Each structure stands twice: as structure tokens, then as C-alpha cells.
PDB file of C-alpha atoms in Angstrom:
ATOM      1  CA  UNK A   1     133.544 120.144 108.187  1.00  0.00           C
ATOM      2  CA  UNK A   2     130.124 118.204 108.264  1.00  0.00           C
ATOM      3  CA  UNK A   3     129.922 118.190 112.258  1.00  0.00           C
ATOM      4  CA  UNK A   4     130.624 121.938 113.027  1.00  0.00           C
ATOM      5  CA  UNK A   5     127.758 122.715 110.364  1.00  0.00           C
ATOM      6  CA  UNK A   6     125.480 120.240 112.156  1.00  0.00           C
ATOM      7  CA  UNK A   7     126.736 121.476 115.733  1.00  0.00           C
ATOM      8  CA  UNK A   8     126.116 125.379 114.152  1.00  0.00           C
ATOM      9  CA  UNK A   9     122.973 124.509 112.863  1.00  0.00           C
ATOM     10  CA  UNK A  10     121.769 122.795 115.784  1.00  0.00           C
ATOM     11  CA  UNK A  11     123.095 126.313 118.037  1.00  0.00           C
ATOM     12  CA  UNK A  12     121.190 128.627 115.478  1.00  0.00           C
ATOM     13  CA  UNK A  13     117.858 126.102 115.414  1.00  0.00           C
ATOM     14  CA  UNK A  14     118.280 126.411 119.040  1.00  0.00           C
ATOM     15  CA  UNK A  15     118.254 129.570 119.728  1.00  0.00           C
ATOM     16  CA  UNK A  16     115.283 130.272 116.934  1.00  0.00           C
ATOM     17  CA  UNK A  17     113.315 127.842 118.894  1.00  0.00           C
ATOM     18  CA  UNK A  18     114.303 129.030 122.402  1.00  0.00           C
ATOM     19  CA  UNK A  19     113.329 132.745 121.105  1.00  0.00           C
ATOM     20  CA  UNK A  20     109.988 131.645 119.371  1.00  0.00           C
ATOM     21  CA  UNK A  21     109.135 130.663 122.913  1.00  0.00           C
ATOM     22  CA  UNK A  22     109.647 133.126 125.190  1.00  0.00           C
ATOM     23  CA  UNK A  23     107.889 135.559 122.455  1.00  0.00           C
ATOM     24  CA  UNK A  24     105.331 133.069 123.233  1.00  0.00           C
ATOM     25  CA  UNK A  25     105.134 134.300 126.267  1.00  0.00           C
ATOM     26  CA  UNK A  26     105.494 138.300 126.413  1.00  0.00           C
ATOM     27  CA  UNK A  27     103.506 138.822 122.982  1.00  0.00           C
ATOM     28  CA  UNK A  28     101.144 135.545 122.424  1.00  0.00           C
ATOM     29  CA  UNK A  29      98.671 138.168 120.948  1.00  0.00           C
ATOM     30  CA  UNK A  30      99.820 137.025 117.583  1.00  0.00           C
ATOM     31  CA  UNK A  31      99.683 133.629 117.351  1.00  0.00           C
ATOM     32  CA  UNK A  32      96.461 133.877 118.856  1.00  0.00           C
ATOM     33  CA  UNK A  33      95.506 135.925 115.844  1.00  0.00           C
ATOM     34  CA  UNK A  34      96.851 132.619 113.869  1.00  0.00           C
ATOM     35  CA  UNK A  35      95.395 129.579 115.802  1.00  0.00           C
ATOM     36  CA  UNK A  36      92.602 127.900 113.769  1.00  0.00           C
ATOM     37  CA  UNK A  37      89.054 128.052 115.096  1.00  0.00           C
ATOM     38  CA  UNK A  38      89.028 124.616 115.465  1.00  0.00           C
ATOM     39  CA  UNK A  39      92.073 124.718 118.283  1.00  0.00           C
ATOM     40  CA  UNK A  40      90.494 124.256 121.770  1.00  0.00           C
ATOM     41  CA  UNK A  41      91.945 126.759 124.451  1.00  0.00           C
ATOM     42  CA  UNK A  42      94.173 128.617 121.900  1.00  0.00           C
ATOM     43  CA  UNK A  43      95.670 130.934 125.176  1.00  0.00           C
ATOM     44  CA  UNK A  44      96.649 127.215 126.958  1.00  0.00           C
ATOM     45  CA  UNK A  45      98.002 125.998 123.540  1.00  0.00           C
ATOM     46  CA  UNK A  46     100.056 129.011 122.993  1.00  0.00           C
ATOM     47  CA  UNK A  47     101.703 129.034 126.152  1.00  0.00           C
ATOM     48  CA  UNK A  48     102.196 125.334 125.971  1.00  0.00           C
ATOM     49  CA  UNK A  49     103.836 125.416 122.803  1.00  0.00           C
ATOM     50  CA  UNK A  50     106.177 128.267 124.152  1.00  0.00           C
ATOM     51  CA  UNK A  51     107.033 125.724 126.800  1.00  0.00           C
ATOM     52  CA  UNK A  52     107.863 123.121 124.156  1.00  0.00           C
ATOM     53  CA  UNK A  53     109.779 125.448 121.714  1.00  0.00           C
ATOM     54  CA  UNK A  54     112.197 126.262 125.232  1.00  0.00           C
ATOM     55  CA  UNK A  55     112.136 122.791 126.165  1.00  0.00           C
ATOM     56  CA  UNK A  56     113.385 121.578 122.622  1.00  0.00           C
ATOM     57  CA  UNK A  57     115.410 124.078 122.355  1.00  0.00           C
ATOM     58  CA  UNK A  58     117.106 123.482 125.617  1.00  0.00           C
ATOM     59  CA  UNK A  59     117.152 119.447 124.483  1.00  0.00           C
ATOM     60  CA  UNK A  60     118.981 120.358 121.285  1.00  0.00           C
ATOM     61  CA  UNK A  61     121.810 122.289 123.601  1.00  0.00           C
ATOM     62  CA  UNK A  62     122.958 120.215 126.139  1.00  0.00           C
ATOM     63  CA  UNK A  63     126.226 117.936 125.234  1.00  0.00           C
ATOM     64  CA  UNK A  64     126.168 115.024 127.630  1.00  0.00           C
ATOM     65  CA  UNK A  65     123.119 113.022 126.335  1.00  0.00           C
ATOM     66  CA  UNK A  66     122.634 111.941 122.879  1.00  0.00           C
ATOM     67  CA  UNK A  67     119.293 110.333 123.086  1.00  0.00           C
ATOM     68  CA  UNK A  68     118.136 113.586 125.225  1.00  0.00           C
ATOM     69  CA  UNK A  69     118.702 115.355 121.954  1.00  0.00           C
ATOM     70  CA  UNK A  70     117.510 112.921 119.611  1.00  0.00           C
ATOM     71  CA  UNK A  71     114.092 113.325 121.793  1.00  0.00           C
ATOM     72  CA  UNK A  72     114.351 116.977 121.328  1.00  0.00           C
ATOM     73  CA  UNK A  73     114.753 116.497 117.564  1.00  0.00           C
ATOM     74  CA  UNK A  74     111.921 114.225 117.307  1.00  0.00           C
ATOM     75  CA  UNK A  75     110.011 116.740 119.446  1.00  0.00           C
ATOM     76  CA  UNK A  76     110.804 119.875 117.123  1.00  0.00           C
ATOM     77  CA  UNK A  77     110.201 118.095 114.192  1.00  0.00           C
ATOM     78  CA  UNK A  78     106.364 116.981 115.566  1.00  0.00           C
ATOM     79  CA  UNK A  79     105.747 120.269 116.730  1.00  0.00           C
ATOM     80  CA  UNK A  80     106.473 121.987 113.540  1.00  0.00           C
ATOM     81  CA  UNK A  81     104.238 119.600 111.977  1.00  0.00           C
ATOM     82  CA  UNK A  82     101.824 120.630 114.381  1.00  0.00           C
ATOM     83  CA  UNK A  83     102.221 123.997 114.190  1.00  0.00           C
ATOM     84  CA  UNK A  84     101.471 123.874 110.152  1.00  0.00           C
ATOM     85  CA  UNK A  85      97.998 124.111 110.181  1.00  0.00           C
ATOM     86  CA  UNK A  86      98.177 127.665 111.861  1.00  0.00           C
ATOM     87  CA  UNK A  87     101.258 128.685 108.941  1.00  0.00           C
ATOM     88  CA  UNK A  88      98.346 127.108 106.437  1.00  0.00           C
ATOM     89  CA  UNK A  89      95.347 129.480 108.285  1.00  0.00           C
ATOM     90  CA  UNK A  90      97.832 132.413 108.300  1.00  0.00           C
ATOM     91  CA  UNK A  91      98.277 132.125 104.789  1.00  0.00           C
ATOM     92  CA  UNK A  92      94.610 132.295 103.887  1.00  0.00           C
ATOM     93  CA  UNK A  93      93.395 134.492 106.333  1.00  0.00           C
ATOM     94  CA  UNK A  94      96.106 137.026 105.117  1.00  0.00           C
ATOM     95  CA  UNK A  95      95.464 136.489 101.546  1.00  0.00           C
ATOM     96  CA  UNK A  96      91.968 136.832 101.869  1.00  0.00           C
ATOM     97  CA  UNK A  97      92.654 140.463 103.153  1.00  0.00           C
ATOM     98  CA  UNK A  98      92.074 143.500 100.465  1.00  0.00           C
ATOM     99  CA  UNK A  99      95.457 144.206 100.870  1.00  0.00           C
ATOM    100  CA  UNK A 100      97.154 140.548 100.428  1.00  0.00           C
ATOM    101  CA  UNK A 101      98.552 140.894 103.661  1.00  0.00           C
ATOM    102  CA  UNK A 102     102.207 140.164 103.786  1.00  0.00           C
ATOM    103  CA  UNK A 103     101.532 138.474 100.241  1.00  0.00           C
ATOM    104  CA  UNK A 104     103.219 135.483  98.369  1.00  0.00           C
ATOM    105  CA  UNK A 105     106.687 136.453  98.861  1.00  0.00           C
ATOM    106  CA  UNK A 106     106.188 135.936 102.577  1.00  0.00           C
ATOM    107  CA  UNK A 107     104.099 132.845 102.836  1.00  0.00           C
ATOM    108  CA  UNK A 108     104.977 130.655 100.061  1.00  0.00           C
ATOM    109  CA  UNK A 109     108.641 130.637 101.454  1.00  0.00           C
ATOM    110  CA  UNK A 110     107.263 130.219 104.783  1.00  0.00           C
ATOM    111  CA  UNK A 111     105.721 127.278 103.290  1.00  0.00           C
ATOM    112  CA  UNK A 112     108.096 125.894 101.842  1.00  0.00           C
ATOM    113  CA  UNK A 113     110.697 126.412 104.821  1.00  0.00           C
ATOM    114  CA  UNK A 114     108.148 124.030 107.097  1.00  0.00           C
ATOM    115  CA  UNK A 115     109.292 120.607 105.947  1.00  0.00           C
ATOM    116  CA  UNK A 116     112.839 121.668 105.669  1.00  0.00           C
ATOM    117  CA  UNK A 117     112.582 122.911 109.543  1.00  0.00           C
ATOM    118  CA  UNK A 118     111.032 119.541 110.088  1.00  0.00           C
ATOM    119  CA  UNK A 119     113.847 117.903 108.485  1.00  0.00           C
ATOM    120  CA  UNK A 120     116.423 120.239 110.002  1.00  0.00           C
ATOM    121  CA  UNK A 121     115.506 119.449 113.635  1.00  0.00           C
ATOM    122  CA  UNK A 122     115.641 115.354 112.773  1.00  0.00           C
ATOM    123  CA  UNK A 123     119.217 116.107 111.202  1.00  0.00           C
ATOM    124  CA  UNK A 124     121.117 118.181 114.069  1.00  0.00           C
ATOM    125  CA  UNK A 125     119.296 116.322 116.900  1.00  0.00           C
ATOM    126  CA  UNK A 126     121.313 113.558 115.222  1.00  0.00           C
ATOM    127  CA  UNK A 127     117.754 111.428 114.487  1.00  0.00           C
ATOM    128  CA  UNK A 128     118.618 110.704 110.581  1.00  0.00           C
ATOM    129  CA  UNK A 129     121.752 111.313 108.277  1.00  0.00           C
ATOM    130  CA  UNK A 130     123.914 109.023 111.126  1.00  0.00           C
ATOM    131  CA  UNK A 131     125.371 106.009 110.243  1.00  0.00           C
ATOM    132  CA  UNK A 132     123.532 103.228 111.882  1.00  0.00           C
ATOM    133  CA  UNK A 133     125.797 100.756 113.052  1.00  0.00           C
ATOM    134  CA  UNK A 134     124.041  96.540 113.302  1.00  0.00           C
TER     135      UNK A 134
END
């Protein structure tokens, strides 16, 4: 049972990273609106972090290698960490609006979800949870 979860999880991780980055591409307008002030060439960034959500998600896919998708794990899991401080600036600049933006119910899961995303990519690029053998 545990390794068709792990092998769905790692398809639907996949694909939700693989997506994140071609939007990346066609509509960067909004993580624009997201990257912190303090991010150097926010357009370059953008795009390069589209190229590393395709590239992870691309590592995560392919069967023949296992340390190929360890690497992509690892590499999720880092840019998600990454990533956090624009989740963190999204979440104040929107609740600093007069409106509350897209409000608590959207960010605090959002929040939340980060380290378990972080965790997720470690688990089905097969990083931790295995059995280490001596």
C-alpha cells in the first residue's frame, strides 16, 4: 500500500511542480507582485525558479535513477524553503490591504502547508522515511 501512495504522491507533487512552472512562464506577473523588495532581478528569479519547479518536477518522474530523484527531492524541498519568504511577504502585504485580501483562511493554511511540501518532496524523492541499510 505504502509505495503506490509514495509513487501517487510523487505523480501529483510532480505535476503541481511541473504546472507552477510553466505558469511561471506565461503569467509571471504574479509572483512578481509577491517577490520581496529585497530579491535582486525578481523577472530573472521568476523565470529561473519556473525552470527549477520543471526541472524537479521532471527529476521526481523519471524511473531509472534513484539518486536523480533523490536530487530532485532535495532540490524541491530547498526551493520551497526558498520560496517562503515571498508566501511570508504575500501574507503581509495582503493583510495589510483594507480588504484583508484573500484573508486568514487562505494564508495561514498556505503557511502551514510549506513545511509539509518541504517534507513531502524529501519523502517521495525517496530522501527520508527509507530504510538505510550499513
Amino acid at each position: 500500500m505504502m509505495p503506490r501512495l509514495k509513487i501517487a504522491l510523487r505523480v501529483i507533487l510532480a505535476l503541481f511542480y511541473g504546472y507552477a512552472g510553466y505558469v511561471h512562464f506565461i503569467r509571471p506577473e504574479p509572483f512578481l507582485a509577491i517577490t520581496p523588495d529585497w530579491v535582486p532581478y525578481p523577472s530573472a528569479v521568476v523565470w529561473w525558479t519556473g525552470i527549477a519547479e520543471i526541472a524537479g518536477a521532471i527529476g521526481l518522474l523519471q524511473p531509472f535513477s534513484k539518486q536523480l530523484r533523490q536530487a530532485a527531492g532535495i532540490g524541491l524541498a530547498l526551493y520551497a524553503l526558498c520560496v517562503w519568504p515571498a508566501n511570508i511577504n504575500h501574507f503581509m502585504m495582503d493583510m495589510g490591504r483594507a480588504d484583508g485580501g484573500l484573508g486568514l483562511g487562505y494564508h495561514v493554511p498556505r503557511m502551514i502547508a510549506q513545511p509539509i511540501i518541504i517534507w513531502l518532496a524529501l519523502w517521495v524523492g525517496g530522501v527520508v522515511g527509507a530504510k538505510q541499510q550499513p
